[in-house]
Amino acid sequence: MTSATLVSGFGLILVFTALVALLAKPFGLWLFAIYEGRQTPLHRVLGPVERGFYRLAGVNPDQEQNWRQYALHLMLFQVATVVFTYAILRLQGVLPMNPRGLPGISPDGAMNTAIAFVTNTNWQWYAGETVLSNLSQMVGLTLHNFLSAATGIAVAFALFRGFARAQTSNLGNFWADCTRITLYVLLPACVVYALYLVASGVPQTFASLVNATTLEGAHQAIVVGPVASQEAIKMLGTNGGGFFNANSAHPFENPTALVDFVQMLSIFALGAGLTYTFGKAVGNTRQGWAILWAMLLLFVAGASIVWWREAAGNPMLHHLGVMGANMEGKEVRFGAAASALFATVTTAASCGAVNAMHDSFTALGGMIPLFNMQLGEIVIGGVGSGIYGFLLFAVLAVFLAGLMVGRTPEYVGKKIEAREVKLAVLAIVILPLCILGLTAVAVVLPAGLAGPLAKGPHGFSEILYAFTSATANNGSAFAGLTAGTPFYNGLLGVAMWLGRFLVVIPVLAIAGSLAARKQTPAGPGSFPTTGGLWIGLLVATILIVGGLTFLPSLALGPVADHLTGAANLLY
Amino acid sequence: MSQPTSMFSAELVVPALGGSLRKLHPAQLVRNPVLFTTAVVALLLTVLLFVGQTGLSLGFQIQLIVWLWLTVLFGTFAESLAEGRGRAQAASLRATRSDLVARLPDGSKVSAATLQKGAVVMVAAGELIPADGEVIAGVASVNEAAITGESAPVIREAGGDRSAVTAGTRVLSDEITVRVTQEAGQGFLDRMIALVEGAQRQKTPNEIALTILLVGLTIIFLIAVATIPAFARYAGGQIPVAVLAALLITLIPTTIAALLSAIGIAGMDRLVQFNVLAKSGRAVEAAGDIDVLLLDKTGTITVGDRQASQFLPLNGTSPVTLARAALVASLADETPEGRSIVRLAQEAHGLEAPEVPAGAEVIPFTAQTRISGLDNAGHVVTKGAVDAILRSVPEAARGTAATELRRIAEDVARQGQTPLAVAENGVLLGIVALKDVIKAGVRDRFAELRKMGIRTVMITGDNPLTAAAIAAESGVDDFLAEATPEDKLALIRREQQGGRLVAMCGDGTNDAPALAQADVGVAMNTGTQAAREAGNMVDLDSDPTKLIEIVGLGKQLLMTRGALTTFSVANDVAKYFAIIPAMFLVLYPQLSVLNVMHLATPQSAILSAIMFNALIIPALVPLALKGVRYRPVGAGQLLARNLAIFGMGGLIAPFVGIKAIDLVVAALHLA
């Protein structure tokens, strides 16, 4: 590995980061218009569709809801869609649009998949192209790619309103938020994006198989389908569930280096935009920028470590005389740097799309994606979930250090009191509880131990990664783990469900509690929540509170993996 | 108030040691969940020592258990020590209260403890006032040193704003009749004793929120530690329970949990030493959050008394005529303002000040007429507010003089002075200008407050022109002129509606609604009983400028809490680096590279971390009791400074401390 390659890798990371920062404002403004319920040019075309939905469902979009109603309607909607998708997956053998005649899916598998897509996790224990019918893919799953993303953004909107409004219980209307986000943001963005992908060579067809004759004369049936549309929402909605098992490492999903780069940007686009929307919502865009800078700081640090370790290569192979970057499992067309970046992006956001196999990363290179998720995917994060998860940490950071300026802690004009602290802690506790607790169960039970491919610390990492990915609603896999068993399907399903809704409900409760409070105008005596000091404090709080919890597990997984590897020990 | 003895004097420390053991009672300890957890873990290890097989050396285990118990004891000791300081003060107060005897109007004597609310008692010179009450007849000088520490006597009289008397204070002269306003045992003195003792101490809102956060962190770390045995089993090893316990206790925020209530008690205590009594800890906390300070002009911004500065006669009236009339009108006026008019007339015009002529009738100042003067056998000379004087002269006598008088008065007011009109036998003569004297240093004080983000509003009965001029001269941010009690109340409500917290002080009965409405209402001890009831603090020195210091003390309390929380949480980084490599060495020897402090052995690393964790508590007790120093600068600067000291310090200090302890532990072969 030459130093020029090393530098160009870091250059790629920085250019990418700069572009994300540039995207934040336009996307943020777009989302802000929807947040406020303002008319956009799209309303002229889609307005009747929106109103049609409301009439169909008997919803009055102007009827504001308090946090309890908002949460209740949200939960009812989620449960209903889980049941719906479960039914489709179970019955796909007898349902139409099944050209390959695939049978229905097992109860545990269907439950796992239904939850995975409703929670925006898109964990896939199966290879999509060989297990799912077109109906299952398009109606059962693609639907959730939109709705789960819209739900995440809706929760973020409700929380923004909690900060922005004063002395009210109104947090907006869940149905209106969801419908508008889907209609005016996700759909149009995906249409444009999918057209670009098609133009770049991504297939979009209802046909299922293309029969090709190879140069050697062999016949090969190549699976195709509505890939481009799936691809667009998979990225923009940080879903990550690919059409193909190989996900974005498959050339049909990710045909060119430029598409690869655009895909990465699109994972961050809405998440970064929401930070700006937050700033607009609370009337001070610097608040939003401060959050974005803190996120990007964590991101650049993470991506740099991954690239540094991947560029250094595999010590085992060095012993054998094979030098250069670690290319095992990498996207060989675009290089190790692009894979390193992709892995950081996809785990920083709650996406989970992959263009390389994370299991094959070097131990420490693979640790960063793991750590990104353990923080709760708040580095840009999933659409909606990233910003509301981050705001939980902001609440904690304000409370930890805010007293140091001699006032009751305040954040964007709202006093942070016992109730908010309690709820924020509740939401944050769920991460270690599910990740560490369920990993602990899996590593001692025979059913759990049957899963990992590797032995030793790397095997431990595989299990830890699975529960981390599920709890954080990421959906990427460390591979290696054979997860399609009733044991893993069940436990990972539980992790995904709790990881999503035991965060969403406290977040909505915080929103309700904040909205009821008075607005405290900021002055020179208020705790400064913009500027470098605050950004540093945020990063430190996230690393200490969010990170230290996982240090023992990381020490026994990736760190031990790295050190034993360096000592030339094999398991 | 008795002066506090040194923080660590034997008379405070010895009882605190006993108290720290008493506080180990589970019912008490459970109020502090983090210390409670520590005690449970210590108990568990103590039991395991006898029944369990751990594979660790006995000496190591015993040391670990001893340090765990010490961690708990240091915490209870800190609280005990903080309470002890209050208890010493309470003891001296209680001595005052005992054996109070009440003399009823019929001459019979009863124990003060039997007095009912509404009872009437007589108190003569030399006697102690038996209960809190209101003077309903008579005037007396009273020594209130027992509660204020101030030996100069104060006047207490029926009617007006100085009618409240306090149990345990001594009448020095005359006799007064007092109506009891408090049931026995609920008086001011009783409440004071309870407050300084901390007996009724309830957790304040911020304290509750912080406790929740500490419990949350404890749960998070409990999960992190409780899952380790399973992970270790996967790696083919086993971690002794004692080592897991050590990791848990070092990670959970024991430092701040141990010091939390001591910080709160010490904060109240500082206020008491400052001769201010807060009725609740909530009020002290609110003081730190204050956004708007309502300050009475008189006594806070200006020295209490206005001084006559010049005579401004109407056209056609000579200055001497005006000066002489003003002098006569002020002869019987014993207020400082009246005397300053006499003085100015003597100095500026060389007039003599005669005695009040025999037979002359004094026209007293009343709130209704707002006029005072002298009626010497039909020769009537009066002075008073411009409008009041104008009303008092016949319509015909006003003419253009009235217009001219108003014009002069406005000029005077615009300069920040108070115009006083003078009339003789129904003829307008002119204006006496009274000048407010701004206190030295208030301008800088307000600039400081502005930097702290606090807006100051001057409350004055002056007209808007005068008020504006004084406001400009003193540097106050805003003013409320011609303020009535209703205006004050409305202003407070308006500010609170805008999400701001308001502090004010007051003494009169008509201040009571505003005092009750304000987030921090400081009643003057010289004020009426109603005012003292309405406020949530009482200033025993009756010094309105203290409001500013009270805000500083509130901020100091919050800052100390925040600083030690940050310090405590930041400490965890170093503790991880001490214990994790030591703990997992048996599983993966390669993890020894994480031993960045190069601690001697795994056991010495664990022991050093737990020792540091325990010893840091007593090391920080002085800071917890004294409080972090507060400077009146903006929040940004404060944060930068405190983050550098307590955030960075909290990261670095344990690395140094644990390494140093490890050197000692290794040298003494303790582990």
Coordinates of N, CA, C and O in Angstrom, one line a residue, chain B residues 438 443 458 466-476 479:
Chain B
I438 N -27.1 57.8 43.7 CA -26.9 56.4 43.2 C -25.8 55.8 44.0 O -24.7 56.4 44.3
R443 N -23.4 50.4 39.0 CA -23.3 50.3 37.6 C -22.5 49.0 37.2 O -22.9 48.3 36.3
M458 N -35.7 48.1 37.6 CA -35.8 49.0 38.8 C -37.3 49.3 39.1 O -38.1 49.6 38.2
T466 N -38.4 60.8 35.9 CA -37.3 60.6 36.9 C -36.7 59.2 36.8 O -35.5 59.0 36.9
A467 N -37.7 58.2 36.7 CA -37.2 56.8 36.7 C -36.3 56.6 35.5 O -35.2 55.9 35.7
A468 N -36.6 57.1 34.4 CA -35.8 56.9 33.2 C -34.4 57.5 33.4 O -33.4 56.9 33.1
A469 N -34.3 58.7 34.0 CA -33.0 59.3 34.2 C -32.2 58.5 35.2 O -31.0 58.3 35.0
I470 N -32.8 58.0 36.3 CA -32.1 57.2 37.3 C -31.6 55.9 36.7 O -30.5 55.4 36.9
A471 N -32.6 55.3 35.9 CA -32.2 54.0 35.2 C -31.0 54.2 34.4 O -30.1 53.4 34.4
A472 N -31.0 55.3 33.6 CA -29.9 55.6 32.7 C -28.6 55.8 33.5 O -27.5 55.2 33.1
E473 N -28.7 56.5 34.6 CA -27.5 56.8 35.3 C -26.9 55.5 36.0 O -25.7 55.3 36.1
S474 N -27.9 54.7 36.5 CA -27.4 53.5 37.3 C -27.1 52.3 36.4 O -26.4 51.4 36.9
G475 N -27.5 52.4 35.2 CA -27.2 51.3 34.3 C -28.1 50.1 34.4 O -27.8 49.0 33.9
V476 N -29.3 50.3 35.0 CA -30.2 49.2 35.1 C -30.9 49.0 33.8 O -30.9 49.9 32.9
F479 N -37.1 49.8 33.8 CA -37.7 50.3 35.1 C -39.2 50.2 35.0 O -39.8 50.1 33.9

